[in-house]
mmCIF file of C-alpha atoms in Angstrom:
data_model
loop_
_atom_site.group_PDB
_atom_site.id
_atom_site.type_symbol
_atom_site.label_atom_id
_atom_site.label_comp_id
_atom_site.label_asym_id
_atom_site.label_seq_id
_atom_site.Cartn_x
_atom_site.Cartn_y
_atom_site.Cartn_z
ATOM 1 C CA MET A 111 82.132 128.996 72.485
ATOM 2 C CA THR A 112 81.081 132.228 74.141
ATOM 3 C CA ALA A 113 78.066 132.865 76.371
ATOM 4 C CA PRO A 114 74.887 133.788 74.439
ATOM 5 C CA LEU A 115 74.712 137.386 75.618
ATOM 6 C CA ALA A 116 72.451 140.038 74.078
ATOM 7 C CA PHE A 117 73.163 143.653 75.054
ATOM 8 C CA SER A 118 70.584 146.425 74.888
ATOM 9 C CA ALA A 119 71.449 149.497 72.826
ATOM 10 C CA GLU A 120 71.883 151.580 75.986
ATOM 11 C CA VAL A 121 74.219 149.055 77.608
ATOM 12 C CA THR A 122 76.170 148.623 74.368
ATOM 13 C CA GLN A 123 76.833 152.357 74.243
ATOM 14 C CA ALA A 124 77.847 152.401 77.921
ATOM 15 C CA ARG A 125 80.334 149.586 77.301
ATOM 16 C CA GLN A 126 81.821 151.480 74.379
ATOM 17 C CA THR A 127 82.205 154.745 76.317
ATOM 18 C CA GLY A 128 83.216 153.253 79.673
ATOM 19 C CA ALA A 129 80.155 154.625 81.483
ATOM 20 C CA PRO A 130 79.211 153.027 84.808
ATOM 21 C CA ILE A 131 76.637 150.210 84.573
ATOM 22 C CA VAL A 132 74.433 148.696 87.277
ATOM 23 C CA ALA A 133 72.976 145.203 86.888
ATOM 24 C CA LEU A 134 69.367 144.693 87.995
ATOM 25 C CA GLU A 135 67.569 141.412 88.646
ATOM 26 C CA SER A 136 64.297 140.490 86.976
ATOM 27 C CA THR A 137 62.649 138.244 89.570
ATOM 28 C CA ILE A 138 61.113 141.331 91.163
ATOM 29 C CA ILE A 139 59.427 141.946 87.790
ATOM 30 C CA ALA A 140 58.224 138.422 87.012
ATOM 31 C CA HIS A 141 57.515 137.124 90.514
ATOM 32 C CA GLY A 142 57.516 140.094 92.877
ATOM 33 C CA MET A 143 54.279 141.909 92.046
ATOM 34 C CA PRO A 144 51.381 141.867 89.562
ATOM 35 C CA PHE A 145 51.220 143.528 86.140
ATOM 36 C CA PRO A 146 51.247 146.473 85.485
ATOM 37 C CA GLN A 147 52.667 147.518 88.876
ATOM 38 C CA ASN A 148 55.728 145.366 88.251
ATOM 39 C CA LEU A 149 56.417 147.172 84.970
ATOM 40 C CA GLU A 150 55.976 150.586 86.565
ATOM 41 C CA THR A 151 58.345 149.628 89.388
ATOM 42 C CA ALA A 152 60.955 148.255 86.990
ATOM 43 C CA ARG A 153 60.869 151.497 85.018
ATOM 44 C CA ARG A 154 61.234 153.517 88.228
ATOM 45 C CA ILE A 155 64.263 151.468 89.297
ATOM 46 C CA GLU A 156 65.939 151.937 85.927
ATOM 47 C CA ALA A 157 65.175 155.672 86.029
ATOM 48 C CA GLU A 158 66.713 155.909 89.504
ATOM 49 C CA VAL A 159 69.946 154.359 88.240
ATOM 50 C CA ARG A 160 70.080 156.821 85.342
ATOM 51 C CA ALA A 161 69.357 159.803 87.600
ATOM 52 C CA ALA A 162 72.266 158.789 89.836
ATOM 53 C CA GLY A 163 74.691 158.741 86.913
ATOM 54 C CA ALA A 164 74.817 155.145 85.679
ATOM 55 C CA VAL A 165 73.218 152.920 83.041
ATOM 56 C CA PRO A 166 70.750 150.205 84.138
ATOM 57 C CA ALA A 167 71.139 146.659 82.834
ATOM 58 C CA THR A 168 68.089 144.586 83.738
ATOM 59 C CA ILE A 169 68.995 140.903 83.307
ATOM 60 C CA ALA A 170 66.645 138.211 81.946
ATOM 61 C CA VAL A 171 66.598 135.139 79.701
ATOM 62 C CA MET A 172 64.508 135.441 76.548
ATOM 63 C CA ALA A 173 64.550 133.398 73.316
ATOM 64 C CA GLY A 174 67.720 131.509 74.158
ATOM 65 C CA ARG A 175 69.743 134.640 74.988
ATOM 66 C CA LEU A 176 70.940 136.072 78.278
ATOM 67 C CA HIS A 177 69.853 139.678 77.975
ATOM 68 C CA ILE A 178 72.080 142.312 79.555
ATOM 69 C CA GLY A 179 69.705 145.248 79.583
ATOM 70 C CA LEU A 180 66.183 145.113 78.175
ATOM 71 C CA GLU A 181 64.674 147.291 75.481
ATOM 72 C CA PRO A 182 61.352 148.923 76.514
ATOM 73 C CA ALA A 183 59.277 146.374 74.572
ATOM 74 C CA GLU A 184 61.268 143.483 76.088
ATOM 75 C CA LEU A 185 60.739 144.831 79.601
ATOM 76 C CA GLU A 186 56.996 145.071 78.999
ATOM 77 C CA SER A 187 56.926 141.561 77.515
ATOM 78 C CA LEU A 188 58.680 140.113 80.557
ATOM 79 C CA ALA A 189 56.381 141.974 82.959
ATOM 80 C CA SER A 190 53.252 140.545 81.324
ATOM 81 C CA ALA A 191 54.573 137.030 80.576
ATOM 82 C CA LYS A 192 53.145 133.889 82.198
ATOM 83 C CA GLY A 193 55.062 130.815 83.326
ATOM 84 C CA VAL A 194 58.384 132.632 83.717
ATOM 85 C CA MET A 195 61.103 130.442 85.214
ATOM 86 C CA LYS A 196 62.785 131.666 88.402
ATOM 87 C CA LEU A 197 66.480 131.247 87.717
ATOM 88 C CA SER A 198 69.435 130.606 89.971
ATOM 89 C CA ARG A 199 72.809 129.003 89.200
ATOM 90 C CA ALA A 200 71.260 125.526 88.965
ATOM 91 C CA ASP A 201 68.770 126.253 86.181
ATOM 92 C CA LEU A 202 70.179 129.233 84.255
ATOM 93 C CA ALA A 203 71.818 127.107 81.544
ATOM 94 C CA ALA A 204 68.792 124.817 81.210
ATOM 95 C CA CYS A 205 66.452 127.772 80.652
ATOM 96 C CA LEU A 206 68.725 129.099 77.904
ATOM 97 C CA ALA A 207 69.027 125.687 76.300
ATOM 98 C CA ILE A 208 65.293 125.002 76.078
ATOM 99 C CA GLY A 209 64.307 128.518 75.035
ATOM 100 C CA ARG A 210 62.135 129.413 78.020
ATOM 101 C CA ILE A 211 61.643 132.884 79.467
ATOM 102 C CA GLY A 212 63.475 133.247 82.765
ATOM 103 C CA ALA A 213 63.791 135.878 85.478
ATOM 104 C CA THR A 214 67.055 136.022 87.381
ATOM 105 C CA THR A 215 67.488 135.840 91.141
ATOM 106 C CA VAL A 216 70.502 137.320 92.939
ATOM 107 C CA ALA A 217 72.776 134.375 92.097
ATOM 108 C CA ALA A 218 71.871 134.242 88.397
ATOM 109 C CA THR A 219 72.103 138.023 88.044
ATOM 110 C CA MET A 220 75.587 137.971 89.575
ATOM 111 C CA ILE A 221 76.676 135.316 87.059
ATOM 112 C CA ALA A 222 75.288 137.362 84.170
ATOM 113 C CA ALA A 223 76.831 140.595 85.445
ATOM 114 C CA ASP A 224 80.242 138.959 85.736
ATOM 115 C CA LEU A 225 79.977 137.527 82.203
ATOM 116 C CA ALA A 226 79.162 141.038 80.955
ATOM 117 C CA GLY A 227 81.942 142.741 82.919
ATOM 118 C CA ILE A 228 79.543 144.610 85.219
ATOM 119 C CA ALA A 229 80.928 145.198 88.713
ATOM 120 C CA VAL A 230 77.862 146.334 90.646
ATOM 121 C CA PHE A 231 74.369 144.902 91.089
ATOM 122 C CA ALA A 232 71.389 146.405 92.933
ATOM 123 C CA THR A 233 68.637 144.246 94.416
ATOM 124 C CA GLY A 234 66.137 144.344 97.280
ATOM 125 C CA GLY A 235 67.487 141.764 99.706
ATOM 126 C CA ILE A 236 69.619 138.672 99.275
ATOM 127 C CA GLY A 237 68.521 135.145 100.082
ATOM 128 C CA GLY A 238 70.160 133.345 102.963
ATOM 129 C CA VAL A 239 69.664 130.716 105.623
ATOM 130 C CA HIS A 240 65.978 129.953 106.118
ATOM 131 C CA ARG A 241 64.456 129.373 109.536
ATOM 132 C CA GLY A 242 64.745 125.693 110.398
ATOM 133 C CA ALA A 243 67.612 125.136 107.960
ATOM 134 C CA GLU A 244 69.240 122.792 110.487
ATOM 135 C CA THR A 245 66.631 120.209 109.422
ATOM 136 C CA SER A 246 65.483 121.448 105.993
ATOM 137 C CA PHE A 247 68.964 122.424 104.695
ATOM 138 C CA ASP A 248 67.244 125.363 102.968
ATOM 139 C CA VAL A 249 70.118 127.741 102.293
ATOM 140 C CA SER A 250 70.019 130.136 99.346
ATOM 141 C CA ALA A 251 72.513 129.775 96.514
ATOM 142 C CA ASP A 252 72.985 133.547 96.815
ATOM 143 C CA LEU A 253 75.453 133.058 99.679
ATOM 144 C CA HIS A 254 77.760 130.768 97.723
ATOM 145 C CA GLU A 255 77.491 133.026 94.674
ATOM 146 C CA LEU A 256 78.698 135.948 96.767
ATOM 147 C CA ALA A 257 81.686 133.812 97.747
ATOM 148 C CA ARG A 258 82.650 132.922 94.174
ATOM 149 C CA THR A 259 81.557 135.722 91.790
ATOM 150 C CA PRO A 260 83.332 139.133 91.900
ATOM 151 C CA VAL A 261 80.310 141.438 91.918
ATOM 152 C CA THR A 262 79.443 144.025 94.569
ATOM 153 C CA VAL A 263 75.804 143.470 95.552
ATOM 154 C CA VAL A 264 73.839 146.352 97.064
ATOM 155 C CA ALA A 265 70.871 145.148 99.137
ATOM 156 C CA ALA A 266 68.919 146.221 102.211
ATOM 157 C CA GLY A 267 70.546 143.317 104.043
ATOM 158 C CA ALA A 268 69.073 139.834 103.782
ATOM 159 C CA LYS A 269 65.322 139.281 103.604
ATOM 160 C CA ALA A 270 63.902 139.610 107.120
ATOM 161 C CA ILE A 271 61.988 136.323 106.782
ATOM 162 C CA LEU A 272 65.332 134.501 107.079
ATOM 163 C CA ASP A 273 67.452 133.407 110.016
ATOM 164 C CA LEU A 274 69.649 136.506 109.997
ATOM 165 C CA PRO A 275 72.235 135.402 112.612
ATOM 166 C CA LYS A 276 72.871 132.154 110.715
ATOM 167 C CA THR A 277 72.978 134.033 107.408
ATOM 168 C CA LEU A 278 75.719 136.306 108.738
ATOM 169 C CA GLU A 279 77.603 133.302 110.134
ATOM 170 C CA VAL A 280 77.580 131.557 106.743
ATOM 171 C CA LEU A 281 78.713 134.729 104.974
ATOM 172 C CA GLU A 282 81.604 135.004 107.422
ATOM 173 C CA THR A 283 82.539 131.350 106.900
ATOM 174 C CA LEU A 284 82.507 131.871 103.130
ATOM 175 C CA GLY A 285 84.726 134.963 103.411
ATOM 176 C CA VAL A 286 82.163 137.436 102.070
ATOM 177 C CA PRO A 287 82.649 141.051 103.211
ATOM 178 C CA VAL A 288 79.417 142.413 104.696
ATOM 179 C CA ILE A 289 79.510 146.208 104.678
ATOM 180 C CA ALA A 290 76.786 148.270 106.349
ATOM 181 C CA VAL A 291 76.361 151.755 104.889
ATOM 182 C CA GLY A 292 76.233 154.618 107.381
ATOM 183 C CA GLN A 293 75.446 152.547 110.474
ATOM 184 C CA ASP A 294 77.024 149.876 112.673
ATOM 185 C CA GLU A 295 74.007 147.566 112.623
ATOM 186 C CA PHE A 296 73.109 145.061 109.912
ATOM 187 C CA PRO A 297 69.798 146.198 108.354
ATOM 188 C CA ALA A 298 66.829 143.821 108.116
ATOM 189 C CA PHE A 299 65.182 144.596 104.772
ATOM 190 C CA TRP A 300 61.949 146.435 105.761
ATOM 191 C CA SER A 301 63.635 147.641 108.965
ATOM 192 C CA ARG A 302 66.851 149.562 109.547
ATOM 193 C CA SER A 303 67.527 147.528 112.675
ATOM 194 C CA SER A 304 68.134 143.795 113.069
ATOM 195 C CA GLY A 305 69.724 143.756 116.517
ATOM 196 C CA LEU A 306 72.889 142.384 114.879
ATOM 197 C CA SER A 307 76.212 144.160 114.435
ATOM 198 C CA ALA A 308 77.504 144.497 110.899
ATOM 199 C CA PRO A 309 80.986 143.047 110.358
ATOM 200 C CA LEU A 310 82.124 146.165 108.472
ATOM 201 C CA ARG A 311 80.953 149.743 108.058
ATOM 202 C CA MET A 312 81.642 152.209 105.259
ATOM 203 C CA ASP A 313 79.911 155.537 104.792
ATOM 204 C CA ARG A 314 80.934 156.591 101.289
ATOM 205 C CA PRO A 315 80.539 154.949 97.854
ATOM 206 C CA GLU A 316 84.188 155.726 97.122
ATOM 207 C CA GLU A 317 85.313 153.555 100.047
ATOM 208 C CA ILE A 318 83.174 150.647 98.841
ATOM 209 C CA ALA A 319 84.523 151.071 95.300
ATOM 210 C CA ARG A 320 88.116 150.988 96.537
ATOM 211 C CA ALA A 321 87.391 147.838 98.561
ATOM 212 C CA HIS A 322 85.930 146.174 95.439
ATOM 213 C CA LEU A 323 89.034 147.007 93.414
ATOM 214 C CA MET A 324 91.403 145.984 96.209
ATOM 215 C CA ARG A 325 89.853 142.511 96.337
ATOM 216 C CA ALA A 326 90.723 142.087 92.664
ATOM 217 C CA ARG A 327 94.279 143.320 93.256
ATOM 218 C CA LEU A 328 94.683 140.773 96.052
ATOM 219 C CA GLY A 329 93.296 137.962 93.911
ATOM 220 C CA LEU A 330 90.440 137.310 96.330
ATOM 221 C CA ARG A 331 87.507 135.399 94.897
ATOM 222 C CA GLY A 332 83.932 136.520 95.309
ATOM 223 C CA GLY A 333 82.087 139.754 95.777
ATOM 224 C CA GLN A 334 80.919 142.086 98.510
ATOM 225 C CA LEU A 335 77.542 142.474 100.176
ATOM 226 C CA VAL A 336 76.720 146.144 100.713
ATOM 227 C CA ALA A 337 73.959 146.315 103.327
ATOM 228 C CA ASN A 338 72.226 149.609 102.571
ATOM 229 C CA PRO A 339 69.462 150.380 105.106
ATOM 230 C CA ILE A 340 65.993 151.343 103.937
ATOM 231 C CA PRO A 341 65.356 155.122 104.204
ATOM 232 C CA ALA A 342 64.085 155.993 107.690
ATOM 233 C CA GLU A 343 60.856 157.516 106.386
ATOM 234 C CA ALA A 344 59.960 154.301 104.538
ATOM 235 C CA GLU A 345 60.869 151.630 107.068
ATOM 236 C CA ILE A 346 58.548 149.375 109.031
ATOM 237 C CA PRO A 347 60.126 149.194 112.494
ATOM 238 C CA ARG A 348 61.370 145.792 113.572
ATOM 239 C CA ASP A 349 58.879 145.462 116.438
ATOM 240 C CA SER A 350 56.009 146.147 114.021
ATOM 241 C CA ILE A 351 57.022 143.722 111.271
ATOM 242 C CA LEU A 352 58.156 140.758 113.418
ATOM 243 C CA PRO A 353 54.632 139.555 114.356
ATOM 244 C CA ALA A 354 53.664 139.451 110.662
ATOM 245 C CA ILE A 355 56.840 137.542 109.790
ATOM 246 C CA GLU A 356 56.271 134.985 112.546
ATOM 247 C CA ALA A 357 52.632 134.487 111.526
ATOM 248 C CA ALA A 358 53.570 134.016 107.859
ATOM 249 C CA LEU A 359 56.304 131.537 108.772
ATOM 250 C CA ALA A 360 53.865 129.508 110.869
ATOM 251 C CA GLU A 361 51.393 129.391 107.963
ATOM 252 C CA ALA A 362 54.127 128.253 105.557
ATOM 253 C CA THR A 363 55.134 125.449 107.893
ATOM 254 C CA ALA A 364 51.545 124.335 108.428
ATOM 255 C CA GLY A 365 50.910 124.394 104.676
ATOM 256 C CA GLY A 366 54.022 122.455 103.759
ATOM 257 C CA ILE A 367 55.361 125.281 101.602
ATOM 258 C CA ALA A 368 58.949 124.501 100.608
ATOM 259 C CA ALA A 369 61.882 125.215 98.276
ATOM 260 C CA LYS A 370 61.443 128.071 95.737
ATOM 261 C CA GLU A 371 57.824 128.622 96.808
ATOM 262 C CA VAL A 372 58.738 129.703 100.353
ATOM 263 C CA THR A 373 59.882 133.268 99.704
ATOM 264 C CA PRO A 374 57.027 134.300 97.332
ATOM 265 C CA PHE A 375 54.487 132.818 99.762
ATOM 266 C CA LEU A 376 55.957 134.614 102.765
ATOM 267 C CA LEU A 377 56.213 137.971 101.002
ATOM 268 C CA SER A 378 52.603 137.673 99.827
ATOM 269 C CA ARG A 379 51.324 136.824 103.310
ATOM 270 C CA ILE A 380 53.339 139.611 104.932
ATOM 271 C CA PHE A 381 51.798 142.032 102.425
ATOM 272 C CA ASP A 382 48.352 140.895 103.614
ATOM 273 C CA LEU A 383 49.255 140.894 107.308
ATOM 274 C CA THR A 384 50.740 144.409 107.152
ATOM 275 C CA GLU A 385 47.701 145.664 105.215
ATOM 276 C CA GLY A 386 49.883 146.442 102.241
ATOM 277 C CA ARG A 387 52.590 148.392 104.090
ATOM 278 C CA SER A 388 55.328 145.965 103.110
ATOM 279 C CA LEU A 389 55.081 146.657 99.357
ATOM 280 C CA PRO A 390 55.784 150.428 99.337
ATOM 281 C CA ALA A 391 58.595 149.775 101.824
ATOM 282 C CA ASN A 392 59.992 147.147 99.469
ATOM 283 C CA ILE A 393 59.846 149.529 96.516
ATOM 284 C CA ALA A 394 61.477 152.329 98.525
ATOM 285 C CA LEU A 395 64.398 150.157 99.569
ATOM 286 C CA VAL A 396 65.002 148.893 96.025
ATOM 287 C CA LEU A 397 65.041 152.462 94.685
ATOM 288 C CA ASN A 398 67.438 153.435 97.467
ATOM 289 C CA ASN A 399 69.714 150.519 96.578
ATOM 290 C CA ALA A 400 69.633 151.488 92.900
ATOM 291 C CA ARG A 401 70.859 154.976 93.800
ATOM 292 C CA MET A 402 73.659 153.635 95.991
ATOM 293 C CA ALA A 403 74.718 151.060 93.387
ATOM 294 C CA ALA A 404 74.943 153.751 90.709
ATOM 295 C CA ARG A 405 77.201 155.857 92.941
ATOM 296 C CA ILE A 406 79.440 152.875 93.655
ATOM 297 C CA ALA A 407 79.624 151.964 89.958
ATOM 298 C CA ALA A 408 80.558 155.552 89.092
ATOM 299 C CA ALA A 409 83.217 155.558 91.814
ATOM 300 C CA ILE A 410 84.713 152.320 90.454
ATOM 301 C CA VAL A 411 85.010 153.899 86.993
ATOM 302 C CA THR A 412 86.672 156.976 88.523
ATOM 303 C CA GLU A 413 89.090 154.926 90.640
ATOM 304 C CA ARG A 414 90.101 152.772 87.666
ATOM 305 C CA ALA A 415 90.718 155.878 85.552
ATOM 306 C CA ALA A 416 92.843 157.419 88.299
ATOM 307 C CA ALA A 417 94.905 154.244 88.558
ATOM 308 C CA GLY A 418 95.600 154.409 84.815
#
């Protein structure tokens, strides 16, 4: 039996012609912001991928099918839907089996992209090791997915609400390449600076594409994390955002917020504590990642063609 995949018309044509494709998650649509802003943002992200020379494939589960690319009406339906499941590796199959609507996180989007033969995925920031994980054991499935699924993930680092040093340590232990673009420092989502050195640095999409292909030639499992810093004009400097992060974390602890509810709660509170500054920064970094992912996807197509 084959996976129940449903390809959009645009993605189908791209597969037939060999055009570069970029996978996009859907959690940002269903759980990241309210309607209709979520729909407008999703359309902007897809448009950014197209403008940079690739085809967008927004991933979601609808009517028992794993959709690889959404038609305009499907995108609008997802953006306005209620009770959408938030899917990772653990619940992707269950959502398909029971016919629920589901939005994919980083891990689930990577699985879908790999099933569809898509090499590159653009997101905002990956999940990682949460603060206090030494007692809560709250570690995102995204890290293990990066270690097992051969997709290059373009993100503005890991979400700054996480324990970034521990996140980098786990990625190193799992053998995941962490590549900062254009700087030696690992970016911290809303901020270009984290105070942490990036394990690797590459400045050109072509270099990242060649590294992706070389991993396959060597038979290495897993993907790459491309840490693409937020544009300088859109960032919230680290010293400005840290007090809001610490305050939100303290509120989550006091309120007993746990598991999948932690990240949405923290992002919502940081939006309030920054007087809304975090949301346009978030949108800017996702658009920036979409552009970079499209360039990497195009470079992979070019490199494969050159290799015959």
